[in-house]
């Protein structure tokens, strides 16, 4: 889909779709969960409704890096969010803890990366990072083909102090070598 109609991706179990104002309550519940919030960098706890609405509005897909989408089950319920943001372009995602451990993050991010590499001209590399105390994200990134490139200290609005994090990079050519894109 083009920028005018938004970006909608379908996988066997998921719909990755534009977020709407109606998603704000569910996003707030998921992102501020004590198992999720410390893994996010810029989402405050608590996350006021007005800030959630602005986060959704500013993240609309416009045909370029700098967007956020909802991750929903194929039968409808929103279970998380993802997107590509910043320079260099960085991948982010979060899921409802009730949905962890089922391969849904990998499925969603594989579809998102495949679509982005096709639809976003000049996108040749994507970065990602995760806090060291989040090994599940490490497994997702490794399954997608991301290569570890270093470590550092990361900040989260839900943590009192900076914490160790791990940095990754994925080249389009590496992704294409093992994943189908269309």
Coordinates of C-alpha atoms in Angstrom, one line a residue:
X1 CA 0.0 0.0 0.0
X2 CA 1.1 3.6 -0.6
X3 CA 1.6 6.4 1.9
X4 CA -1.9 7.7 1.2
X5 CA -3.7 4.6 2.2
X6 CA -1.3 3.6 5.1
X7 CA 0.7 0.5 5.4
X8 CA -1.2 -2.8 6.1
X9 CA 0.7 -6.1 6.2
X10 CA -0.9 -9.5 6.6
X11 CA 0.8 -12.6 7.9
X12 CA -0.7 -16.0 8.6
X13 CA -1.5 -14.9 12.2
X14 CA -1.2 -11.2 12.2
X15 CA -2.3 -7.9 10.8
X16 CA 0.2 -5.1 11.0
X17 CA -1.8 -2.0 10.5
X18 CA -2.1 1.8 11.1
X19 CA -2.9 2.7 14.7
X20 CA -6.0 4.8 15.5
X21 CA -7.1 6.8 18.5
X22 CA -9.2 3.9 19.5
X23 CA -6.0 1.9 20.1
X24 CA -4.7 4.3 22.7
X25 CA -6.1 2.5 25.8
X26 CA -4.8 -0.9 24.8
X27 CA -1.4 0.6 23.8
X28 CA -1.2 2.3 27.2
X29 CA -2.0 -1.0 29.0
X30 CA 0.6 -2.9 27.1
X31 CA 3.4 -0.4 27.0
X32 CA 3.2 0.5 30.7
X33 CA 3.1 -3.1 31.9
X34 CA 6.1 -3.5 34.3
X35 CA 7.5 -6.3 32.1
X36 CA 7.4 -4.1 28.9
X37 CA 8.0 -0.5 30.1
X38 CA 11.6 -1.0 31.2
X39 CA 12.5 -2.4 27.8
X40 CA 11.2 0.7 26.0
X41 CA 13.3 3.9 25.7
X42 CA 10.9 6.8 25.3
X43 CA 7.5 5.7 26.6
X44 CA 6.8 7.2 30.1
X45 CA 5.1 5.5 33.0
X46 CA 2.4 6.5 33.5
X47 CA 1.7 7.3 29.8
X48 CA -1.1 10.0 29.8
X49 CA -3.9 9.6 27.2
X50 CA -3.0 12.9 25.4
X51 CA 0.6 11.7 25.0
X52 CA -0.6 8.4 23.6
X53 CA -2.8 10.2 21.1
X54 CA 0.1 12.4 20.0
X55 CA 2.4 9.3 19.7
X56 CA -0.1 7.7 17.4
X57 CA -0.7 10.8 15.3
X58 CA 3.0 11.6 14.9
X59 CA 3.7 8.0 13.8
X60 CA 1.4 7.8 10.8
X61 CA 3.0 6.1 7.8
X62 CA 3.9 8.7 5.2
X63 CA 6.0 6.5 2.8
X64 CA 9.3 7.1 4.7
X65 CA 11.1 6.1 7.9
X66 CA 9.4 7.6 11.0
X67 CA 6.3 5.5 11.5
X68 CA 4.5 3.3 14.0
X69 CA 2.0 0.5 13.3
X70 CA -0.2 -1.7 15.4
X71 CA 0.3 -5.4 15.7
X72 CA -3.0 -7.2 15.8
X73 CA -4.0 -10.8 15.8
X74 CA -5.7 -11.8 12.5
X75 CA -9.0 -12.0 14.3
X76 CA -8.7 -8.4 15.5
X77 CA -7.3 -7.7 18.9
X78 CA -4.4 -5.3 19.1
X79 CA -1.4 -7.0 20.8
X80 CA 1.5 -4.5 20.3
X81 CA 3.2 -2.0 18.2
X82 CA 6.2 -1.7 15.9
X83 CA 7.9 0.7 13.6
X84 CA 10.9 2.2 12.0
X85 CA 12.2 5.4 13.4
X86 CA 15.2 7.7 13.5
X87 CA 18.5 8.1 11.7
X88 CA 19.9 5.6 11.1
X89 CA 16.6 3.8 10.8
X90 CA 15.9 1.8 14.0
X91 CA 13.5 -1.0 14.4
X92 CA 11.3 -1.2 17.5
X93 CA 8.5 -3.4 18.7
X94 CA 6.7 -4.4 21.8
X95 CA 4.0 -7.1 22.5
X96 CA 1.5 -7.8 25.2
X97 CA 3.3 -10.2 27.6
X98 CA 0.3 -12.5 27.3
X99 CA 1.4 -13.1 23.7
X100 CA 5.1 -13.7 24.4
X101 CA 6.9 -16.9 23.4
X102 CA 4.8 -17.8 20.4
X103 CA 7.0 -16.3 17.6
X104 CA 4.6 -13.4 17.0
X105 CA 7.3 -10.7 17.3
X106 CA 9.5 -12.5 14.8
X107 CA 6.6 -13.0 12.4
X108 CA 5.6 -9.4 12.6
X109 CA 9.1 -8.0 12.2
X110 CA 9.9 -10.3 9.3
X111 CA 6.9 -8.9 7.5
X112 CA 7.6 -5.3 8.4
X113 CA 11.3 -5.5 7.3
X114 CA 10.4 -7.2 4.0
X115 CA 7.8 -4.5 3.2
X116 CA 10.1 -1.7 4.2
X117 CA 13.0 -2.9 2.1
X118 CA 10.7 -3.0 -0.9
X119 CA 8.7 0.2 -0.3
X120 CA 11.3 2.6 1.2
X121 CA 13.7 3.8 -1.5
X122 CA 17.3 3.8 -0.3
X123 CA 16.7 1.8 2.8
X124 CA 19.7 -0.5 2.9
X125 CA 20.4 -0.9 6.6
X126 CA 18.3 -1.0 9.8
X127 CA 19.6 -0.9 13.3
X128 CA 18.1 -2.2 16.5
X129 CA 19.1 -2.6 20.1
X130 CA 17.8 -4.2 23.3
X131 CA 18.6 -4.0 26.9
X132 CA 20.9 -6.8 28.1
X133 CA 18.2 -8.1 30.4
X134 CA 15.9 -8.8 27.5
X135 CA 17.3 -12.0 25.9
X136 CA 14.0 -12.6 24.1
X137 CA 14.6 -9.6 21.9
X138 CA 18.1 -10.8 21.2
X139 CA 16.6 -14.1 19.8
X140 CA 14.1 -12.2 17.7
X141 CA 16.8 -10.0 16.1
X142 CA 19.1 -12.9 15.5
X143 CA 16.3 -14.9 13.8
X144 CA 15.8 -11.9 11.5
X145 CA 19.5 -11.8 10.6
X146 CA 20.6 -8.8 12.6
X147 CA 24.3 -8.9 13.5
X148 CA 25.6 -7.7 16.9
X149 CA 27.8 -4.7 16.4
X150 CA 28.5 -3.5 20.0
X151 CA 27.3 -2.6 23.4
X152 CA 26.5 0.5 25.3
X153 CA 24.3 2.0 28.0
X154 CA 20.7 2.6 27.2
X155 CA 18.1 4.8 28.8
X156 CA 14.5 4.1 29.5
X157 CA 11.9 6.4 31.0
X158 CA 10.8 3.4 33.1
X159 CA 14.2 2.7 34.6
X160 CA 15.9 4.8 37.3
X161 CA 19.4 4.5 35.8
X162 CA 21.0 3.7 32.5
X163 CA 21.3 0.0 31.8
X164 CA 23.6 -2.1 29.5
X165 CA 22.2 -2.6 26.0
X166 CA 23.3 -4.4 22.9
X167 CA 23.4 -2.9 19.4
X168 CA 22.6 -4.6 16.1
X169 CA 22.6 -3.9 12.4
X170 CA 20.9 -5.6 9.5
X171 CA 21.8 -5.0 5.8
X172 CA 19.1 -5.3 3.2
X173 CA 21.3 -7.8 1.3
X174 CA 21.7 -10.0 4.3
X175 CA 17.9 -10.0 5.0
X176 CA 17.2 -10.8 1.3
X177 CA 19.6 -13.7 1.4
X178 CA 17.4 -15.6 3.9
X179 CA 14.0 -14.0 3.8
X180 CA 11.6 -13.5 0.9
X181 CA 10.6 -9.9 0.2
X182 CA 7.9 -8.7 -2.1

